[in-house]
PDB file of C-alpha atoms in Angstrom:
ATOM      1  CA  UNK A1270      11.844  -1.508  -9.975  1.00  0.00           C
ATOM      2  CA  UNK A1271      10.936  -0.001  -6.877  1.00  0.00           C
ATOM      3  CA  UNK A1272       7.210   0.277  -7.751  1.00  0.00           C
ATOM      4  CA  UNK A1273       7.323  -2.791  -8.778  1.00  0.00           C
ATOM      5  CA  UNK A1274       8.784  -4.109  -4.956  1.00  0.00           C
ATOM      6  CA  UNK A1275       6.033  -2.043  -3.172  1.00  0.00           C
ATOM      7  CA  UNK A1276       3.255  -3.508  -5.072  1.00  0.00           C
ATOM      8  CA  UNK A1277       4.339  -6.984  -4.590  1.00  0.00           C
ATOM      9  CA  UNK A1278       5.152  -6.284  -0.823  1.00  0.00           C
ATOM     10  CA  UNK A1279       1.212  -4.428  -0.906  1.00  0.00           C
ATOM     11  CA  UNK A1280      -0.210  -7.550  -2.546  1.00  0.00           C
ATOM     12  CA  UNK A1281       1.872  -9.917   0.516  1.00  0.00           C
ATOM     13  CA  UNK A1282       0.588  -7.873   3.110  1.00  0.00           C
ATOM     14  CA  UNK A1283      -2.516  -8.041   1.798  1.00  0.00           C
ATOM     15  CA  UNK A1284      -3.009 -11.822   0.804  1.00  0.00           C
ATOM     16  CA  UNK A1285      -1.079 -13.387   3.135  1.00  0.00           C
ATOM     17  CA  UNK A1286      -2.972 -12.582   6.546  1.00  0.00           C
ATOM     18  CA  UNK A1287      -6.072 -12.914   4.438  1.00  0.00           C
ATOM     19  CA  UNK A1288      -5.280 -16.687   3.773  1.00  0.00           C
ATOM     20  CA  UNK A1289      -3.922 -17.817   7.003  1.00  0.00           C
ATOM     21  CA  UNK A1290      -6.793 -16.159   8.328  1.00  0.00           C
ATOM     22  CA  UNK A1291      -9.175 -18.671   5.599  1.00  0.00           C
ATOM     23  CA  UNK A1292      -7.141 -21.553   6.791  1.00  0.00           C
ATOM     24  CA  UNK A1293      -8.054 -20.828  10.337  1.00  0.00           C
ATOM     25  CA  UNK A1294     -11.974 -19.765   9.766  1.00  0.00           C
ATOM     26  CA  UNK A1295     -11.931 -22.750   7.823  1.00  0.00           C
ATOM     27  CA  UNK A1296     -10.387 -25.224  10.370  1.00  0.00           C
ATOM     28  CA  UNK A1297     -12.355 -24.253  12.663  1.00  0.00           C
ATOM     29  CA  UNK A1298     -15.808 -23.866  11.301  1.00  0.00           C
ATOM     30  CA  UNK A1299     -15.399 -26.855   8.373  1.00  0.00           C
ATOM     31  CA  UNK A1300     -13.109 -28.993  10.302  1.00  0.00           C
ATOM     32  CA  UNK A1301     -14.580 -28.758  13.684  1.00  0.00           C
ATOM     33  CA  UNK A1302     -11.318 -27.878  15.384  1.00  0.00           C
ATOM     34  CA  UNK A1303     -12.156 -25.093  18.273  1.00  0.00           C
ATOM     35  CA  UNK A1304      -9.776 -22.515  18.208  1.00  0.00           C
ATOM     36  CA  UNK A1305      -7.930 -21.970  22.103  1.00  0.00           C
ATOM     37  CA  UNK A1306      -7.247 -18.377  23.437  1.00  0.00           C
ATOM     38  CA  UNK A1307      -3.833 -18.083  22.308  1.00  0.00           C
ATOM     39  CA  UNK A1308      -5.294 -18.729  18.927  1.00  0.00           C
ATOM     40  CA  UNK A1309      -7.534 -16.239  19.153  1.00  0.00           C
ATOM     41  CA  UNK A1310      -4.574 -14.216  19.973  1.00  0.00           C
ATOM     42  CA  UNK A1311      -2.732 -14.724  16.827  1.00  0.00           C
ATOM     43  CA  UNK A1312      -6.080 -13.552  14.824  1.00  0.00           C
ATOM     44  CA  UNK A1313      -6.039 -10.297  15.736  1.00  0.00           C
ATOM     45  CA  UNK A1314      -2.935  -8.998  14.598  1.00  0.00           C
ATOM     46  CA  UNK A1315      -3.754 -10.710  11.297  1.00  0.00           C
ATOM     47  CA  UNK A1316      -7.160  -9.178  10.841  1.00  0.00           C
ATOM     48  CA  UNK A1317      -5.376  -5.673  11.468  1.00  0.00           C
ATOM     49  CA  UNK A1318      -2.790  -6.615   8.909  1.00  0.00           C
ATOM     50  CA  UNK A1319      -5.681  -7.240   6.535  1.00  0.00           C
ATOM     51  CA  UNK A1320      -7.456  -3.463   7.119  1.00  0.00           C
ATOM     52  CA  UNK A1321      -3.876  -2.066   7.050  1.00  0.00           C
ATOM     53  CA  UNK A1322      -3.284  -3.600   3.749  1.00  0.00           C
ATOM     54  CA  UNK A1323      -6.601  -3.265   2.588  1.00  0.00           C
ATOM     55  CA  UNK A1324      -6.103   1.088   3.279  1.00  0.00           C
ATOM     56  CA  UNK A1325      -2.712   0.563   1.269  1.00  0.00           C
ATOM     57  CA  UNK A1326      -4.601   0.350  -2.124  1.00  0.00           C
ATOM     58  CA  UNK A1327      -6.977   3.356  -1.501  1.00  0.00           C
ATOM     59  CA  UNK A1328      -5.410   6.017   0.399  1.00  0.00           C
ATOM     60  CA  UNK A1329      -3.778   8.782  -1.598  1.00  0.00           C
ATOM     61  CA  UNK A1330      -0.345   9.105  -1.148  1.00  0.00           C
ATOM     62  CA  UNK A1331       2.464   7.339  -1.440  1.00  0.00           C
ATOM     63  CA  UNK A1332       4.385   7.675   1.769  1.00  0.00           C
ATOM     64  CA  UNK A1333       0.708   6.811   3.129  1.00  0.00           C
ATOM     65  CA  UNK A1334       0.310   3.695   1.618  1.00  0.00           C
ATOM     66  CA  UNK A1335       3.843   2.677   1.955  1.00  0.00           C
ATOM     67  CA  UNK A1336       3.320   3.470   6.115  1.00  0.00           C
ATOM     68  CA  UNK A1337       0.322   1.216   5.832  1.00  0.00           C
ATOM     69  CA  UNK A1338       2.208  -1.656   4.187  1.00  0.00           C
ATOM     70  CA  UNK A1339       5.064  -1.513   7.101  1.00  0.00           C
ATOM     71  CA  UNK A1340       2.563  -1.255   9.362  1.00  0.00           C
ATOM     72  CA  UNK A1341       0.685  -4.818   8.282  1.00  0.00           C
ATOM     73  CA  UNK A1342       3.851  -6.212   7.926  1.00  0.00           C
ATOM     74  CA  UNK A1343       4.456  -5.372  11.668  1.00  0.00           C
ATOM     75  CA  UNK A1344       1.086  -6.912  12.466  1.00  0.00           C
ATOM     76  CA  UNK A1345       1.998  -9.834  10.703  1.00  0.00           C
ATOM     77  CA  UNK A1346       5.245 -10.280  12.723  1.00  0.00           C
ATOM     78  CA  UNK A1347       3.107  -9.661  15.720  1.00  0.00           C
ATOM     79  CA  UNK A1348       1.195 -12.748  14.793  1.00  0.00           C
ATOM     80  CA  UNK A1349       4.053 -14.763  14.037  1.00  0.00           C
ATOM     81  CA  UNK A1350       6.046 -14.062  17.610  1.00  0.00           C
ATOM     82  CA  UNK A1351       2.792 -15.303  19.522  1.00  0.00           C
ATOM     83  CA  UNK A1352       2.575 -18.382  17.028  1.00  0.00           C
ATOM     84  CA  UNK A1353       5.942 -19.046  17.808  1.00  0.00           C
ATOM     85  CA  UNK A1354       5.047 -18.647  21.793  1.00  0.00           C
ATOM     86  CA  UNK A1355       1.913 -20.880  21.227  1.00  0.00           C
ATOM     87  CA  UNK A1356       3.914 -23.379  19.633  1.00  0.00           C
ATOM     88  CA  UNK A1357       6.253 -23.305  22.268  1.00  0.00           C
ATOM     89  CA  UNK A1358       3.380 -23.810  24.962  1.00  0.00           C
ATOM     90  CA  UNK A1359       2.369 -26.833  22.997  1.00  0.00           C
ATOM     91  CA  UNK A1360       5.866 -28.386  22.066  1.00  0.00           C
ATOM     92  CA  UNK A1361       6.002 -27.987  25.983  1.00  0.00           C
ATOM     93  CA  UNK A1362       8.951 -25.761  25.305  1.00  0.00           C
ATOM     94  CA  UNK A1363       7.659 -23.454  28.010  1.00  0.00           C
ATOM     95  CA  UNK A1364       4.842 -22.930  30.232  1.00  0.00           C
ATOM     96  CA  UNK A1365       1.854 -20.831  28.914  1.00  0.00           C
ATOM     97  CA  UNK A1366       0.741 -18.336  30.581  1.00  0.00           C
ATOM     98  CA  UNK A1367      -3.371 -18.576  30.069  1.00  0.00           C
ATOM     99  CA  UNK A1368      -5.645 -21.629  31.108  1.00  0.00           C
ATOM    100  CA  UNK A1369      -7.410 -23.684  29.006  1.00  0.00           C
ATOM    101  CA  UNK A1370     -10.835 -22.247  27.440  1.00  0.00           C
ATOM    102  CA  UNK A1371     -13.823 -23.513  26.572  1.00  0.00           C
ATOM    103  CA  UNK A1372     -16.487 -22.822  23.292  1.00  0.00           C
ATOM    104  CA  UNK A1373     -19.519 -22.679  25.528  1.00  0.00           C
ATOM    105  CA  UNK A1374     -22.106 -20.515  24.017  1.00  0.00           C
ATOM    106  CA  UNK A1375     -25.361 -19.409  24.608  1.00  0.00           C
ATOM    107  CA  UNK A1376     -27.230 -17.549  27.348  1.00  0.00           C
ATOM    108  CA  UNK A1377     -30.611 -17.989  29.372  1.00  0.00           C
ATOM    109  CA  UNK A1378     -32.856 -20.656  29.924  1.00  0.00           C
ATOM    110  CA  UNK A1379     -32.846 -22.780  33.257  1.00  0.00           C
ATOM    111  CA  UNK A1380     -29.759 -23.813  35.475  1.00  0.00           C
ATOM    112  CA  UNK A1381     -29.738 -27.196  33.950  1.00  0.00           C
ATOM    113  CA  UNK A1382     -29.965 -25.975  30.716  1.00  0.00           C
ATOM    114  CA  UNK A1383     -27.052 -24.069  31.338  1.00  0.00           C
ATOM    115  CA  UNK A1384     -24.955 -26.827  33.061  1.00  0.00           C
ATOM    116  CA  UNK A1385     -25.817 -29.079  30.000  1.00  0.00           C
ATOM    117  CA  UNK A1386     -24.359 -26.561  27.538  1.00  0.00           C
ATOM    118  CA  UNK A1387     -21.565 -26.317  30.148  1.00  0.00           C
ATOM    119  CA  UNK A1388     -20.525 -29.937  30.502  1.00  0.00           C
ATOM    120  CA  UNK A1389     -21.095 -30.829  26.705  1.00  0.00           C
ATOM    121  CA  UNK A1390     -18.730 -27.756  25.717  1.00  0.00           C
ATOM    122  CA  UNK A1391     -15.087 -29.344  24.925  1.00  0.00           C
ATOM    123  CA  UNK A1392     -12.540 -27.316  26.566  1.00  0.00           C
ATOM    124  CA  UNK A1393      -9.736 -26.258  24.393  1.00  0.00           C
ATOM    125  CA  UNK A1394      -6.375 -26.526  25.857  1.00  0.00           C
ATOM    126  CA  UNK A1395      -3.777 -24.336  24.946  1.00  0.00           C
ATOM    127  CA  UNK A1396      -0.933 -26.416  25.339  1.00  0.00           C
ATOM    128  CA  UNK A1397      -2.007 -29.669  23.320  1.00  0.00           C
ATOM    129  CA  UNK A1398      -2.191 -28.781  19.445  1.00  0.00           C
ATOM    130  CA  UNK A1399      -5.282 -30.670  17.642  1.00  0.00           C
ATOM    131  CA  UNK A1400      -3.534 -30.647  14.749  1.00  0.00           C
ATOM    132  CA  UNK A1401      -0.649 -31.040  13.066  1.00  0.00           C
ATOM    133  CA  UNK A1402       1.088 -31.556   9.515  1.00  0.00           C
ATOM    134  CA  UNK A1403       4.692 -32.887   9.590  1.00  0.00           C
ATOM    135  CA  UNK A1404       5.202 -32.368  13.630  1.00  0.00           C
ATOM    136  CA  UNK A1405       4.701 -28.751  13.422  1.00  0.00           C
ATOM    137  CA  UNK A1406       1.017 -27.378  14.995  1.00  0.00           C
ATOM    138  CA  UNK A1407      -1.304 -24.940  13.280  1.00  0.00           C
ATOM    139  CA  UNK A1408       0.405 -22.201  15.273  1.00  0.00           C
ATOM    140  CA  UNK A1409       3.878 -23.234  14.062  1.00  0.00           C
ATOM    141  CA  UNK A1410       2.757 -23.334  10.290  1.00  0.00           C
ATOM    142  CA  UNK A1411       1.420 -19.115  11.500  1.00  0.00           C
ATOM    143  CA  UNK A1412       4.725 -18.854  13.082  1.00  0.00           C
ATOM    144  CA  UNK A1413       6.645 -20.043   9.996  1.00  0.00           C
ATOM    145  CA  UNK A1414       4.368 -18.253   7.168  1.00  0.00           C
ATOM    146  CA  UNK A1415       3.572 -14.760   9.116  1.00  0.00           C
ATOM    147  CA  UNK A1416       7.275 -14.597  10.245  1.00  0.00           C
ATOM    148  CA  UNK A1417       8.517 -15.585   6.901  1.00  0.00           C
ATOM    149  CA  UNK A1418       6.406 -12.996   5.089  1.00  0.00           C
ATOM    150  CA  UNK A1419       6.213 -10.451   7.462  1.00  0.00           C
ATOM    151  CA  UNK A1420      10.183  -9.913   7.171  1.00  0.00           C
ATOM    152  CA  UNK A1421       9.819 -10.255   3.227  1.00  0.00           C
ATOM    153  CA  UNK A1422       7.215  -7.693   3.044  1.00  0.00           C
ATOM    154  CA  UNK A1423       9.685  -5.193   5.113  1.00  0.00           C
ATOM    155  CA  UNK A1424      12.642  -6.267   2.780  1.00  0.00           C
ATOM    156  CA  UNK A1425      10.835  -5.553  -0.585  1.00  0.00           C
ATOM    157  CA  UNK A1426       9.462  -2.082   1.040  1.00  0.00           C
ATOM    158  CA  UNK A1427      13.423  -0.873   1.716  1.00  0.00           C
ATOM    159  CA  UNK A1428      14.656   1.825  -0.232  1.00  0.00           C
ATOM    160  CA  UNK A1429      17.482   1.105  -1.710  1.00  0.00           C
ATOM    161  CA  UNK A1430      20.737   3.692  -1.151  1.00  0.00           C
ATOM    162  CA  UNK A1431      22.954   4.671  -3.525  1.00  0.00           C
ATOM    163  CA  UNK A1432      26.748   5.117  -2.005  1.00  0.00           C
ATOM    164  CA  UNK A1433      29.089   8.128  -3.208  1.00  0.00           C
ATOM    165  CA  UNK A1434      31.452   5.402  -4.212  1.00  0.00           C
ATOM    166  CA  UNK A1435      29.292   3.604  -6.160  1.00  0.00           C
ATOM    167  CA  UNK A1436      28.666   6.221  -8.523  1.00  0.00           C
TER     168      UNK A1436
END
């Protein structure tokens, strides 16, 4: 039963930052939605999660992989404590602490080349989500999801603890 828990926690830790991190790829590069900094903060812990997890199936040894696992699920949490401070910042909750960003890219050419690409960039703001399902933002469905299986990974990889007076 045990082997059974770590391999489903493995698979979790695995699948679930790799999703959310589909969802957000896609969003933003299918459905046009810019991504703001404090989005971009949320990614990272998720693409760690996914090399963590990733390790988990090919490193030898099980206290190895089992430190991997626990350490994706950490990641994950990570990811969902800033998506719950994002989605505070947007539910105007609290103030953020970053200023809005912008998607210009591109270098060179002349100064009003540059000023072109820098007034037709859309600035991104932080505290105003673009979308939302239900009343809850992009970063409150990361929230919800990494927090949710973040916290189930770590309670399938427990050990369970026989008592002397349960024997």
């Amino acid at each position: 039963m045990t082997r059974d828990r770590f391999v489903a926690a493995r698979w979790i830790a695995l699948l679930l930052p790799a999703a959310l991190m589909a969802g957000a790829l896609g969003s933003q590069f299918i459905g046009g939605l810019f991504p703001c900094e404090m989005c971009h903060w949320q990614r990272w812990p998720h693409y760690t999660a996914i090399v963590l997890a990733a390790a988990a199936f090919v490193v030898p040894g099980a206290l190895a992989r089992r430190a991997l696992v626990a350490a994706a699920a950490i990641a994950i949490l990570v990811s969902g404590g800033i998506g719950v401070f994002h989605a505070g910042v947007e539910y105007h909750w609290w103030q953020g602490i970053t200023a809005c960003s912008t998607t210009m890219q591109g270098s060179g050419g002349s100064v009003a080349d540059m000023l072109k690409r820098i007034m037709d960039a859309p600035v991104v703001r932080c505290d105003v989500a673009q979308w939302s399902l239900f009343g809850i933002s992009l970063a409150g469905f990361n929230a919800i999801l990494s927090l949710t299986g973040g916290f189930a990974v770590l309670w399938l990889l427990r050990r369970r603890t026989v008592s002397a007076f349960a024997r």
